[in-house]
PDB file of C-alpha atoms in Angstrom:
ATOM      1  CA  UNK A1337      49.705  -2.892 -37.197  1.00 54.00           C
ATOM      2  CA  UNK A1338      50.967  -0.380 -34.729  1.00 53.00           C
ATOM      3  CA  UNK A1339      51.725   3.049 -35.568  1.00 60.00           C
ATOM      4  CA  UNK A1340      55.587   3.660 -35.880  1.00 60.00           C
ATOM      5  CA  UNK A1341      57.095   4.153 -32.196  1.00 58.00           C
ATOM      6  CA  UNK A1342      54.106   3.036 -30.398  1.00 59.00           C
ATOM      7  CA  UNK A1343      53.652  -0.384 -28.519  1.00 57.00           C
ATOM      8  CA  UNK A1344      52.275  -3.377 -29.918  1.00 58.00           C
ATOM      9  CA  UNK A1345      49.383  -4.147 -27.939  1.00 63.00           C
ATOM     10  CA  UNK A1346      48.769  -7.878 -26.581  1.00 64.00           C
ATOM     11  CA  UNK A1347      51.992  -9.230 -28.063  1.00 70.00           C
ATOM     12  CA  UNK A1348      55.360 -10.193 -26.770  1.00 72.00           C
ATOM     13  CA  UNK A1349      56.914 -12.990 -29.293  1.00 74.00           C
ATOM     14  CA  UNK A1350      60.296 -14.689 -28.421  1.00 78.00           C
ATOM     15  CA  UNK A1351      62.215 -17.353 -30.299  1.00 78.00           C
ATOM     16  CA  UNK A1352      63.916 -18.268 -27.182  1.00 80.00           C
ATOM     17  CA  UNK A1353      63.557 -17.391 -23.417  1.00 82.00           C
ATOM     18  CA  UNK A1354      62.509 -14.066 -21.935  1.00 79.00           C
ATOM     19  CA  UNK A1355      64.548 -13.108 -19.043  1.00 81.00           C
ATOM     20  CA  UNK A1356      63.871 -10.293 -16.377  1.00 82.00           C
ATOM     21  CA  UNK A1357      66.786  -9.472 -14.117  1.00 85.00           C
ATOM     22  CA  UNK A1358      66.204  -7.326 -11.272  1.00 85.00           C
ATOM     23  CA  UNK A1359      67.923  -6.312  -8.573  1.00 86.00           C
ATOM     24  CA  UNK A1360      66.105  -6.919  -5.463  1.00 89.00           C
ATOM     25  CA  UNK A1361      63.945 -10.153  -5.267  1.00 89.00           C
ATOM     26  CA  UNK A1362      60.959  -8.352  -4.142  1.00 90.00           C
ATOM     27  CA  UNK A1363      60.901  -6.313  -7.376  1.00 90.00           C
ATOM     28  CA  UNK A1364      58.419  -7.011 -10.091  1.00 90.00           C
ATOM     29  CA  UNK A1365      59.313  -9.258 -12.906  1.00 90.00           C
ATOM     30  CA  UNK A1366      56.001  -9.432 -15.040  1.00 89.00           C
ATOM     31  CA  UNK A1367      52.658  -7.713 -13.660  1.00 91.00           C
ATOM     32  CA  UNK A1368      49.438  -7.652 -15.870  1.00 92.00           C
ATOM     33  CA  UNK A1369      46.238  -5.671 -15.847  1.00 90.00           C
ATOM     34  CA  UNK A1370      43.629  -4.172 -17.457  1.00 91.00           C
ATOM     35  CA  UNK A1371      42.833  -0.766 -19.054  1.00 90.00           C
ATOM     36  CA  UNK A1372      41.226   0.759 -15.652  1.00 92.00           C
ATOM     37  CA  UNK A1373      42.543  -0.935 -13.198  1.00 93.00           C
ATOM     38  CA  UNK A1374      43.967   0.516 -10.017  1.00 94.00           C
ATOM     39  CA  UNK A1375      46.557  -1.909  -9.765  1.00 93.00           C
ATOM     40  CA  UNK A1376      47.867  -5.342 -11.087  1.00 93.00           C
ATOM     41  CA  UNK A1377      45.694  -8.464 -11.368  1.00 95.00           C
ATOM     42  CA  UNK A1378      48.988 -10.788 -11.266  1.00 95.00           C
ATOM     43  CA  UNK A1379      52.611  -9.718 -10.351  1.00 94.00           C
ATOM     44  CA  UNK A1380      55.438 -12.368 -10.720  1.00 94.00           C
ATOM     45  CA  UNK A1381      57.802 -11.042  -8.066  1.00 93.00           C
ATOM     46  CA  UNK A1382      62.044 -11.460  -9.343  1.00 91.00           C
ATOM     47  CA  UNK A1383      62.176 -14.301  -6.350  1.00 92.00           C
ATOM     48  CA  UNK A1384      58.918 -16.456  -7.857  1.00 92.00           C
ATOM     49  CA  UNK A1385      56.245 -15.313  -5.687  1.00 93.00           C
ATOM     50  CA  UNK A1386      52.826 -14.966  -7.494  1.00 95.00           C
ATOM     51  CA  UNK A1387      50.271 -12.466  -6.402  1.00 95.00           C
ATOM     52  CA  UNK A1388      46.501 -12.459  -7.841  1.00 96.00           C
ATOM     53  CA  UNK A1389      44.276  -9.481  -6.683  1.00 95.00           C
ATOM     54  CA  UNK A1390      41.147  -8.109  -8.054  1.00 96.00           C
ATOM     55  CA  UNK A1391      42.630  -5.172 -10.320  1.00 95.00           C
ATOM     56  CA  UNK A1392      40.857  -2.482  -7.740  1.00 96.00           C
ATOM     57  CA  UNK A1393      42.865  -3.236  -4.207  1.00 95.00           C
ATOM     58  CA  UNK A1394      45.867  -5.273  -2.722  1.00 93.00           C
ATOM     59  CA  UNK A1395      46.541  -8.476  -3.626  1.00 93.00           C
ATOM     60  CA  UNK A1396      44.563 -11.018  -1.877  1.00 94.00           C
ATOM     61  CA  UNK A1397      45.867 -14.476  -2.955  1.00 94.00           C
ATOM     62  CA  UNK A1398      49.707 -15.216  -2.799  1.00 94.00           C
ATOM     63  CA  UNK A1399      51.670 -18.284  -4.159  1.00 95.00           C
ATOM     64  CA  UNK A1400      55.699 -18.767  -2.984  1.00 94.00           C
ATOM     65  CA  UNK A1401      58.721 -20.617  -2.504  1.00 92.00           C
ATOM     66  CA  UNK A1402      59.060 -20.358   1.453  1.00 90.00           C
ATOM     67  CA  UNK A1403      61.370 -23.323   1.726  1.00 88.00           C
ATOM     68  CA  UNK A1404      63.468 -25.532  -0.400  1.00 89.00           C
ATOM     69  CA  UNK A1405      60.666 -28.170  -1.610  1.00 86.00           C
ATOM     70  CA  UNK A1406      57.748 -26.380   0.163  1.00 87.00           C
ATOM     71  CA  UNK A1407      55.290 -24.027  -2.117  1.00 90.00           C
ATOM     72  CA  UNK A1408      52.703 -22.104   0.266  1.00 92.00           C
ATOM     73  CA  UNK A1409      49.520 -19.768   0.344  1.00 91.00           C
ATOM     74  CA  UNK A1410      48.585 -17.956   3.182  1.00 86.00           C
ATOM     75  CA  UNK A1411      44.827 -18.545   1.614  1.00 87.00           C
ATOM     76  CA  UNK A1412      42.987 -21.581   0.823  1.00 88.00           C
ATOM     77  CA  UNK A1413      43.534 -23.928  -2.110  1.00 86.00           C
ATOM     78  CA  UNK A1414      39.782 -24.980  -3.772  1.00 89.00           C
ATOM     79  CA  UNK A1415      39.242 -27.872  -6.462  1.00 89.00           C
ATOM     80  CA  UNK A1416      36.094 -28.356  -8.049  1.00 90.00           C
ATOM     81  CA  UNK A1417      35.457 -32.025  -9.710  1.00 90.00           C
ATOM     82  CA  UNK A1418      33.480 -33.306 -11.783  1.00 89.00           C
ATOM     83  CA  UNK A1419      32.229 -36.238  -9.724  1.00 92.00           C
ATOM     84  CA  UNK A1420      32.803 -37.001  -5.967  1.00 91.00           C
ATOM     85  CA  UNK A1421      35.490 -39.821  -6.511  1.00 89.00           C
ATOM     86  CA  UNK A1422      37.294 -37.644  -8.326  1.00 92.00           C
ATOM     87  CA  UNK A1423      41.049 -37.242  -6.772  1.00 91.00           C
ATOM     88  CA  UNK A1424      41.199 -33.292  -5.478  1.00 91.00           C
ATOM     89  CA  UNK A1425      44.554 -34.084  -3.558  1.00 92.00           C
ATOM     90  CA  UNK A1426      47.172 -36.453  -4.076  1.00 93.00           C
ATOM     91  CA  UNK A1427      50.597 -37.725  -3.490  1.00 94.00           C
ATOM     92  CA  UNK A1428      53.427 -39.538  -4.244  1.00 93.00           C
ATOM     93  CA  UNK A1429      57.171 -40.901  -3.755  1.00 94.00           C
ATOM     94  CA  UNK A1430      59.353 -40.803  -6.578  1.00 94.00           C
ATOM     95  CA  UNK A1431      59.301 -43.888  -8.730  1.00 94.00           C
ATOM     96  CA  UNK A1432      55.635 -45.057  -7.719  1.00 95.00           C
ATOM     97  CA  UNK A1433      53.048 -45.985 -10.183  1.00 94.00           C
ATOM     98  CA  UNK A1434      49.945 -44.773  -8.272  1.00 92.00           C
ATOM     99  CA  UNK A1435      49.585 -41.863  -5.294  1.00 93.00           C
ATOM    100  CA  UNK A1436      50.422 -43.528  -2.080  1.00 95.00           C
ATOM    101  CA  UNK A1437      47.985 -40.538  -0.098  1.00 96.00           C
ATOM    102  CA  UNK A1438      44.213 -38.941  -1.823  1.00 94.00           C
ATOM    103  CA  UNK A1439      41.679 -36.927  -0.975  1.00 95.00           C
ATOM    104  CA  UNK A1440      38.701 -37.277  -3.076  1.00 94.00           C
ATOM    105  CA  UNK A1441      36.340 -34.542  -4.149  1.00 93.00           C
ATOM    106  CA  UNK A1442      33.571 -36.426  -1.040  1.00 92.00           C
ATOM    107  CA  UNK A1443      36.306 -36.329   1.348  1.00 93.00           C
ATOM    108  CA  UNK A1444      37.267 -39.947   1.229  1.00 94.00           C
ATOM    109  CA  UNK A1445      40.897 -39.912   2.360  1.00 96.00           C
ATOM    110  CA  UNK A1446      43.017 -42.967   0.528  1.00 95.00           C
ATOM    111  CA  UNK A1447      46.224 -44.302   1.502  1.00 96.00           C
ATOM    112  CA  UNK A1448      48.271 -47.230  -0.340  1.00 95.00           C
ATOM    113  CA  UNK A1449      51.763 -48.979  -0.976  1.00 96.00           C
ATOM    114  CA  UNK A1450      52.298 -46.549  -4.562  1.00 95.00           C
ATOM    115  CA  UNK A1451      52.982 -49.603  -6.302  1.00 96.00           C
ATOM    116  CA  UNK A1452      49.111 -50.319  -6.564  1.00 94.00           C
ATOM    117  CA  UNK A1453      45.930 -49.605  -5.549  1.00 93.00           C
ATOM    118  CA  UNK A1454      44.955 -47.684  -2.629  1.00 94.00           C
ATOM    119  CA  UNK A1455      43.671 -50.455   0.137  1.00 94.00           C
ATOM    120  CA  UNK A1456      43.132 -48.295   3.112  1.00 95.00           C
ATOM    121  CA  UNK A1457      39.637 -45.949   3.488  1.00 94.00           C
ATOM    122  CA  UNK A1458      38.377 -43.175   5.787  1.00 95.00           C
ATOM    123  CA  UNK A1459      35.618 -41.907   5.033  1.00 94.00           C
ATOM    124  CA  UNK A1460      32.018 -39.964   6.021  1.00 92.00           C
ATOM    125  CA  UNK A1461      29.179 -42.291   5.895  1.00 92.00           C
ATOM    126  CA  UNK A1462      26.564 -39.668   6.758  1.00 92.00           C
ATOM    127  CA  UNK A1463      26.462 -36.859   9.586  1.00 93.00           C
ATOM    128  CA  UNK A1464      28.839 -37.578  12.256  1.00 90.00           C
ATOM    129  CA  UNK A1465      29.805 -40.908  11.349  1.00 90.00           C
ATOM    130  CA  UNK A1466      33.007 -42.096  10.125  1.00 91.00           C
ATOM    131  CA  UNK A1467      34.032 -45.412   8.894  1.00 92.00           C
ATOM    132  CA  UNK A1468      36.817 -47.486   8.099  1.00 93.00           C
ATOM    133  CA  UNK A1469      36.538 -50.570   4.918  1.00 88.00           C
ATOM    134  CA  UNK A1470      39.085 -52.143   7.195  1.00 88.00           C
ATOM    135  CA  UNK A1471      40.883 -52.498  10.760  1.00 89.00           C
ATOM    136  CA  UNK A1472      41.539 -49.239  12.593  1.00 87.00           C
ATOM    137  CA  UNK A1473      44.486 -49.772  15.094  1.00 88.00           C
ATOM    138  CA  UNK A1474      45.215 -47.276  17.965  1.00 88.00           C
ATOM    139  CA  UNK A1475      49.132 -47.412  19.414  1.00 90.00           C
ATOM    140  CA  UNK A1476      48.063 -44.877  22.037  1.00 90.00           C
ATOM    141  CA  UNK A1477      45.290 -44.108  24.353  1.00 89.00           C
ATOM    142  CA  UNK A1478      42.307 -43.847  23.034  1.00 87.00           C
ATOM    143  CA  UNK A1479      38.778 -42.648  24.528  1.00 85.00           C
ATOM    144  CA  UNK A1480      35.297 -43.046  24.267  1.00 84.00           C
ATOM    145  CA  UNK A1481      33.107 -40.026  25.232  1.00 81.00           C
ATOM    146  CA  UNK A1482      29.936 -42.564  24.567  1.00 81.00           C
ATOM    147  CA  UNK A1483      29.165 -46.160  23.431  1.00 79.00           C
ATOM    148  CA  UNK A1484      26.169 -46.592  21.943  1.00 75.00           C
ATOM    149  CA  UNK A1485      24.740 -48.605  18.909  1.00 70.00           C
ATOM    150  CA  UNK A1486      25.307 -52.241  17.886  1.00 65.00           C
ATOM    151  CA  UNK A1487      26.250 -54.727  20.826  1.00 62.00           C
ATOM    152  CA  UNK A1488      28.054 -58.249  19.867  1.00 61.00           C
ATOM    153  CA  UNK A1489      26.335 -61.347  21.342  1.00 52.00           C
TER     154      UNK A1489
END
């Protein structure tokens, strides 16, 4: 238990919602750190944006709104898997019952219909080599810096 007139530490309880209204969107709405820090390790910013830093400097990784539908980082987005076909990036239309686009964890890029499975592969079968499990169909130019390999007889 605290001592009378000081603050709880660790605690903030609500039966309901927490709002934080502030005047200008680029004010903070909720910042956390620890004892010793030189500065916030997260800062929730009145318009949404998100900023993780290291508690001693700036912050270094940023998460926003910068367009109606469109979340961005100016930094890069990592996902560590347990196993290589496991899904690090997908996507899909509203109303389908599997991701249309996916990226696995050993780069294997996926596309389907998203009302089954995915039927269309690129992937890397070792260094420098890519491969398709199925037609690949070029509406443009396309060019050949060197042909080398298998010949058809």
């Amino acid at each position: 238990e605290a001592a009378p007139g000081a603050r709880p530490p660790y605690t903030l309880r609500s039966d309901g919602e927490v709002n934080v209204d502030r005047i200008n969107i680029a004010d903070t709405a909720l910042s956390t750190q620890i004892v010793g820090d030189a500065v916030a390790r997260l800062t929730v910013r009145a318009d949404g944006e998100h900023q993780w830093g290291d508690g001693v400097g700036a912050a270094d990784v940023i998460l926003k709104r910068s367009a109606p539908g469109i979340l961005s980082t100016g930094g890069t987005f990592n996902s560590f898997r347990g196993a290589a076909g496991d899904d690090t990036f997908t996507a899909q239309v509203t109303g389908d019952t599997t991701p249309r686009y996916a990226v696995d964890a050993d780069g294997r890029i996926e596309w389907g219909p998203g009302s089954g499975a995915r039927d269309t592969t690129l992937r890397r079968l070792f260094a420098n080599h890519l491969i398709t499990d199925g037609e690949f169909d070029v509406t443009g130019d396309f060019q050949i810096a060197t042909i080398s390999g298998k010949e058809d007889a």
